[in-house]
Every structure is written in C-alpha cells, then in structure tokens.
PDB file of C-alpha atoms in Angstrom:
ATOM      1  CA  MET A  17       5.735  14.766  16.872  1.00 50.00           C
ATOM      2  CA  GLU A  18       8.361  12.366  15.592  1.00 78.00           C
ATOM      3  CA  ASN A  19       6.648  11.621  12.237  1.00 88.00           C
ATOM      4  CA  LYS A  20       6.187   7.879  12.639  1.00 96.00           C
ATOM      5  CA  LYS A  21       5.746   6.187   9.280  1.00 96.00           C
ATOM      6  CA  VAL A  22       3.957   3.063   8.081  1.00 98.00           C
ATOM      7  CA  ILE A  23       3.945   1.289   4.742  1.00 98.00           C
ATOM      8  CA  ILE A  24       0.493   0.023   3.860  1.00 98.00           C
ATOM      9  CA  LEU A  25       1.132  -2.830   1.456  1.00 98.00           C
ATOM     10  CA  GLY A  26      -1.644  -3.466  -1.041  1.00 98.00           C
ATOM     11  CA  SER A  27      -0.656  -6.321  -3.325  1.00 96.00           C
ATOM     12  CA  SER A  28      -2.204  -9.646  -4.224  1.00 93.00           C
ATOM     13  CA  ARG A  29       1.084 -11.337  -3.305  1.00 94.00           C
ATOM     14  CA  SER A  30       2.407 -10.822   0.211  1.00 94.00           C
ATOM     15  CA  GLY A  31       5.785 -12.100  -0.950  1.00 92.00           C
ATOM     16  CA  GLY A  32       5.836 -10.423  -4.360  1.00 93.00           C
ATOM     17  CA  ASN A  33       7.833  -7.588  -5.863  1.00 93.00           C
ATOM     18  CA  THR A  34       5.965  -4.813  -4.069  1.00 95.00           C
ATOM     19  CA  ALA A  35       6.442  -6.575  -0.742  1.00 95.00           C
ATOM     20  CA  ASN A  36      10.156  -6.983  -1.456  1.00 92.00           C
ATOM     21  CA  ILE A  37      10.459  -3.270  -2.192  1.00 91.00           C
ATOM     22  CA  ALA A  38       8.497  -2.404   0.955  1.00 93.00           C
ATOM     23  CA  THR A  39      10.722  -4.680   3.041  1.00 93.00           C
ATOM     24  CA  ILE A  40      13.927  -3.108   1.725  1.00 89.00           C
ATOM     25  CA  ILE A  41      12.595   0.375   2.506  1.00 90.00           C
ATOM     26  CA  SER A  42      11.231  -0.755   5.872  1.00 93.00           C
ATOM     27  CA  GLU A  43      14.545  -2.216   6.963  1.00 90.00           C
ATOM     28  CA  LYS A  44      16.598   0.740   5.761  1.00 87.00           C
ATOM     29  CA  TYR A  45      14.385   3.381   7.378  1.00 90.00           C
ATOM     30  CA  ASN A  46      12.872   1.425  10.286  1.00 93.00           C
ATOM     31  CA  ILE A  47       9.318   1.800   8.977  1.00 96.00           C
ATOM     32  CA  ASP A  48       6.495  -0.540  10.004  1.00 98.00           C
ATOM     33  CA  ILE A  49       4.619  -2.507   7.332  1.00 98.00           C
ATOM     34  CA  ILE A  50       0.940  -3.399   7.351  1.00 98.00           C
ATOM     35  CA  ASP A  51       0.025  -6.024   4.751  1.00 98.00           C
ATOM     36  CA  LEU A  52      -3.621  -5.622   3.772  1.00 98.00           C
ATOM     37  CA  ASN A  53      -3.726  -9.340   2.912  1.00 98.00           C
ATOM     38  CA  ASN A  54      -3.636 -10.043   6.647  1.00 98.00           C
ATOM     39  CA  TYR A  55      -6.996  -8.348   7.165  1.00 98.00           C
ATOM     40  CA  ASN A  56     -10.582  -9.001   6.166  1.00 98.00           C
ATOM     41  CA  ILE A  57     -11.597  -5.754   4.501  1.00 98.00           C
ATOM     42  CA  THR A  58     -14.728  -5.943   2.423  1.00 97.00           C
ATOM     43  CA  TYR A  59     -16.064  -3.643  -0.262  1.00 96.00           C
ATOM     44  CA  TYR A  60     -17.672  -0.337   0.651  1.00 95.00           C
ATOM     45  CA  ASP A  61     -21.347  -0.788   1.432  1.00 93.00           C
ATOM     46  CA  TYR A  62     -23.834   2.082   1.552  1.00 93.00           C
ATOM     47  CA  GLU A  63     -25.889   0.190   4.131  1.00 93.00           C
ATOM     48  CA  SER A  64     -22.837  -0.323   6.375  1.00 91.00           C
ATOM     49  CA  LYS A  65     -23.362  -4.071   6.623  1.00 93.00           C
ATOM     50  CA  ASN A  66     -19.600  -4.513   6.674  1.00 93.00           C
ATOM     51  CA  LEU A  67     -18.881  -2.772   9.977  1.00 92.00           C
ATOM     52  CA  GLY A  68     -17.804  -6.076  11.526  1.00 95.00           C
ATOM     53  CA  ASP A  69     -14.793  -6.481   9.245  1.00 97.00           C
ATOM     54  CA  ASP A  70     -11.252  -5.311   9.998  1.00 98.00           C
ATOM     55  CA  PHE A  71     -11.280  -1.902   8.297  1.00 98.00           C
ATOM     56  CA  LEU A  72     -12.382   0.394  11.120  1.00 97.00           C
ATOM     57  CA  PRO A  73     -10.162  -1.133  13.831  1.00 98.00           C
ATOM     58  CA  LEU A  74      -7.223  -1.112  11.400  1.00 98.00           C
ATOM     59  CA  ILE A  75      -7.635   2.471  10.187  1.00 98.00           C
ATOM     60  CA  LYS A  76      -8.178   3.730  13.749  1.00 98.00           C
ATOM     61  CA  SER A  77      -4.951   2.028  14.799  1.00 98.00           C
ATOM     62  CA  ILE A  78      -3.080   3.489  11.823  1.00 98.00           C
ATOM     63  CA  ILE A  79      -4.390   6.987  12.507  1.00 98.00           C
ATOM     64  CA  ASP A  80      -3.484   6.771  16.205  1.00 97.00           C
ATOM     65  CA  LYS A  81       0.063   5.452  15.637  1.00 98.00           C
ATOM     66  CA  TYR A  82       1.361   7.065  12.458  1.00 98.00           C
ATOM     67  CA  ASP A  83       1.882  10.500  10.942  1.00 97.00           C
ATOM     68  CA  THR A  84       2.911   9.384   7.440  1.00 97.00           C
ATOM     69  CA  LEU A  85       1.005   6.752   5.491  1.00 98.00           C
ATOM     70  CA  ILE A  86       3.016   5.245   2.637  1.00 97.00           C
ATOM     71  CA  PHE A  87       0.812   3.331   0.228  1.00 98.00           C
ATOM     72  CA  ALA A  88       2.703   0.613  -1.665  1.00 97.00           C
ATOM     73  CA  THR A  89       0.955  -0.915  -4.658  1.00 98.00           C
ATOM     74  CA  PRO A  90       1.827  -2.679  -7.862  1.00 97.00           C
ATOM     75  CA  VAL A  91       0.429  -1.202 -11.045  1.00 97.00           C
ATOM     76  CA  TYR A  92      -2.466  -3.424 -12.145  1.00 94.00           C
ATOM     77  CA  TRP A  93      -4.057  -2.495 -15.447  1.00 92.00           C
ATOM     78  CA  TYR A  94      -2.790   1.095 -15.168  1.00 92.00           C
ATOM     79  CA  ASN A  95      -4.240   1.521 -11.692  1.00 96.00           C
ATOM     80  CA  MET A  96      -3.665   0.692  -8.030  1.00 97.00           C
ATOM     81  CA  SER A  97      -4.237  -2.904  -6.987  1.00 97.00           C
ATOM     82  CA  GLY A  98      -7.735  -4.124  -6.193  1.00 97.00           C
ATOM     83  CA  ILE A  99      -7.001  -4.613  -2.503  1.00 98.00           C
ATOM     84  CA  MET A 100      -5.645  -1.063  -2.279  1.00 98.00           C
ATOM     85  CA  LYS A 101      -8.712   0.284  -4.101  1.00 98.00           C
ATOM     86  CA  VAL A 102     -11.031  -1.475  -1.648  1.00 98.00           C
ATOM     87  CA  PHE A 103      -9.052   0.040   1.237  1.00 98.00           C
ATOM     88  CA  PHE A 104      -9.374   3.513  -0.307  1.00 97.00           C
ATOM     89  CA  ASP A 105     -13.084   3.019  -1.004  1.00 97.00           C
ATOM     90  CA  ARG A 106     -13.605   2.317   2.669  1.00 97.00           C
ATOM     91  CA  PHE A 107     -12.414   5.837   3.492  1.00 97.00           C
ATOM     92  CA  SER A 108     -16.038   6.637   2.657  1.00 95.00           C
ATOM     93  CA  ASP A 109     -16.891   5.151   6.058  1.00 95.00           C
ATOM     94  CA  LEU A 110     -14.699   7.861   7.577  1.00 95.00           C
ATOM     95  CA  ILE A 111     -16.786  10.512   5.877  1.00 93.00           C
ATOM     96  CA  ARG A 112     -20.242   9.055   6.502  1.00 94.00           C
ATOM     97  CA  ILE A 113     -20.305   7.125   9.776  1.00 94.00           C
ATOM     98  CA  GLU A 114     -16.919   7.598  11.497  1.00 94.00           C
ATOM     99  CA  LYS A 115     -16.477  11.315  10.935  1.00 95.00           C
ATOM    100  CA  GLU A 116     -14.379  11.937  14.051  1.00 96.00           C
ATOM    101  CA  THR A 117     -11.948   9.244  12.938  1.00 96.00           C
ATOM    102  CA  GLY A 118     -11.866  10.669   9.421  1.00 95.00           C
ATOM    103  CA  ARG A 119     -11.080  14.166  10.702  1.00 97.00           C
ATOM    104  CA  LYS A 120      -7.954  12.794  12.362  1.00 97.00           C
ATOM    105  CA  LEU A 121      -6.421  12.196   8.916  1.00 98.00           C
ATOM    106  CA  LYS A 122      -6.182  15.956   8.438  1.00 98.00           C
ATOM    107  CA  GLY A 123      -2.547  17.066   8.525  1.00 97.00           C
ATOM    108  CA  LYS A 124      -1.127  13.572   8.137  1.00 98.00           C
ATOM    109  CA  ASN A 125       1.222  12.847   5.246  1.00 97.00           C
ATOM    110  CA  MET A 126       0.602  10.545   2.304  1.00 97.00           C
ATOM    111  CA  PHE A 127       3.319   9.089   0.079  1.00 96.00           C
ATOM    112  CA  VAL A 128       2.993   6.441  -2.668  1.00 97.00           C
ATOM    113  CA  ILE A 129       5.318   3.675  -3.770  1.00 95.00           C
ATOM    114  CA  SER A 130       4.411   2.022  -7.057  1.00 96.00           C
ATOM    115  CA  ASN A 131       5.953  -0.889  -8.877  1.00 94.00           C
ATOM    116  CA  SER A 132       5.741  -2.364 -12.359  1.00 95.00           C
ATOM    117  CA  HIS A 133       8.052  -3.790 -15.001  1.00 93.00           C
ATOM    118  CA  ASP A 134       8.738  -0.349 -16.443  1.00 94.00           C
ATOM    119  CA  ASP A 135      11.197   2.319 -15.380  1.00 91.00           C
ATOM    120  CA  LYS A 136       8.523   5.023 -15.422  1.00 92.00           C
ATOM    121  CA  ILE A 137       4.762   5.240 -15.384  1.00 95.00           C
ATOM    122  CA  ASP A 138       2.365   7.981 -16.372  1.00 95.00           C
ATOM    123  CA  LYS A 139       2.062  10.531 -13.557  1.00 96.00           C
ATOM    124  CA  LYS A 140      -1.722  10.287 -13.935  1.00 97.00           C
ATOM    125  CA  PHE A 141      -1.476   7.004 -12.012  1.00 98.00           C
ATOM    126  CA  TYR A 142      -1.068   9.027  -8.820  1.00 98.00           C
ATOM    127  CA  ILE A 143      -4.141  11.248  -9.302  1.00 98.00           C
ATOM    128  CA  PRO A 144      -6.469   9.113  -7.100  1.00 97.00           C
ATOM    129  CA  PHE A 145      -3.926   9.296  -4.269  1.00 98.00           C
ATOM    130  CA  GLN A 146      -3.342  13.028  -4.709  1.00 98.00           C
ATOM    131  CA  LYS A 147      -7.036  13.878  -4.855  1.00 98.00           C
ATOM    132  CA  SER A 148      -7.839  11.599  -1.899  1.00 97.00           C
ATOM    133  CA  ALA A 149      -5.143  13.263   0.172  1.00 98.00           C
ATOM    134  CA  ASN A 150      -6.469  16.688  -0.769  1.00 98.00           C
ATOM    135  CA  TYR A 151     -10.065  15.739   0.026  1.00 97.00           C
ATOM    136  CA  LEU A 152      -9.103  14.291   3.409  1.00 97.00           C
ATOM    137  CA  GLY A 153      -6.907  17.262   4.316  1.00 98.00           C
ATOM    138  CA  MET A 154      -3.717  15.214   4.131  1.00 98.00           C
ATOM    139  CA  ASN A 155      -0.382  16.411   2.761  1.00 97.00           C
ATOM    140  CA  TYR A 156       0.525  14.545  -0.410  1.00 97.00           C
ATOM    141  CA  THR A 157       4.310  14.439  -0.163  1.00 95.00           C
ATOM    142  CA  GLY A 158       5.166  12.557  -3.354  1.00 94.00           C
ATOM    143  CA  GLU A 159       5.736   9.217  -4.959  1.00 94.00           C
ATOM    144  CA  LEU A 160       8.438   6.849  -6.130  1.00 91.00           C
ATOM    145  CA  HIS A 161       8.157   4.239  -8.842  1.00 93.00           C
ATOM    146  CA  PHE A 162      10.281   1.116  -8.999  1.00 91.00           C
ATOM    147  CA  ASN A 163      10.973  -1.336 -11.771  1.00 91.00           C
ATOM    148  CA  ALA A 164      10.432  -4.826 -10.379  1.00 88.00           C
ATOM    149  CA  ASP A 165      13.037  -6.168 -12.802  1.00 87.00           C
ATOM    150  CA  LYS A 166      15.694  -4.015 -11.123  1.00 84.00           C
ATOM    151  CA  ILE A 167      15.110  -4.871  -7.457  1.00 73.00           C
ATOM    152  CA  ASN A 168      18.845  -5.129  -6.750  1.00 70.00           C
ATOM    153  CA  GLU A 169      19.203  -1.415  -7.450  1.00 68.00           C
ATOM    154  CA  LEU A 170      16.992  -0.676  -4.447  1.00 66.00           C
ATOM    155  CA  LYS A 171      19.802  -1.257  -1.969  1.00 62.00           C
ATOM    156  CA  ASN A 172      21.030   2.272  -2.741  1.00 60.00           C
ATOM    157  CA  ILE A 173      17.665   4.013  -2.621  1.00 64.00           C
ATOM    158  CA  GLU A 174      17.446   7.300  -0.776  1.00 62.00           C
ATOM    159  CA  LEU A 175      13.984   8.291   0.326  1.00 59.00           C
ATOM    160  CA  ILE A 176      14.696  11.931   0.989  1.00 52.00           C
ATOM    161  CA  GLN A 177      11.085  12.789   0.199  1.00 55.00           C
ATOM    162  CA  LEU A 178       9.733  10.855   3.156  1.00 56.00           C
TER     163      LEU A 178
END
C-alpha cells in the first residue's frame, strides 16, 4: 500500500493558523486536507439520533482512502479543539453500531499536528490521541507542535516522521 495521507483539520477558523500550517504541509507533501468545518457532525448520542449527520459517511470515506490520519488542531484551553473532540467522540459509533467500519482503523497510522503561541507544549496534550490510537488498534506515529507566531519558519519543515 502506498500510505496515502490525509490531514483532518479541526479548528474553529478554516482560515486560521492551524489551517495555514496544514496547507503548507499539504502542499509540500501532497497530502489531502479535510476541514471538519465543512461537515455537519453532531455530538455523540447514546440513542444514535444523529446517524443522519455527516460523520459516518465522512469516516467511512477516510478509512477507505487513507492509511495515515493526521489530526491538526489548535490548543484550546490545554486541549484539542471542540470540533476535533466531537469528531473523536463520534468514534464511539464505530465501537457500538458500526463495528465493521471501526475495525478497519486497525493498523492505520495516526499523527498529530498541534499549534499554539508557544514553542512547546506539555506532552500530556497528546495523551487522548495516543490512547485513542492504542484502543482502536492504530499506530501512533508521533506529533509536531508549531508556534503560530513563527509561521514563516514552516517553509523549511521536514516531516520525516510521517
């Protein structure tokens, strides 16, 4: 398999710092971008009343097309963005009602791109991603953090880890 990659952009601003970082990486490495703002994905619901939203068609498409899922999120209050959290919460659908789809995540790669106004963040930020990857049988391949105030430095970025 050729290891096709996708950046799943989870930011409140489609044209913000995280999107700019994702675009630079996308253009340099020819990686597709999916902006979660372009989809209607509602909160996880134990009664599955939300099955008519965009989550299941989107995640099925992602699973069918890509081997590496790169989650790009700004750091909001020491955590992933709300839209990214909702997306992750919906993985519960892949465990409860779409088990065959969920099993297809096994063996896929997960990488995280984070962004804030600091040069470094606490490594604990990545624990929800790492534990989710482990639970789903995915390979957590690493993370990179970017300082939004130093976007111009991204032109020279090398994503060897991907």
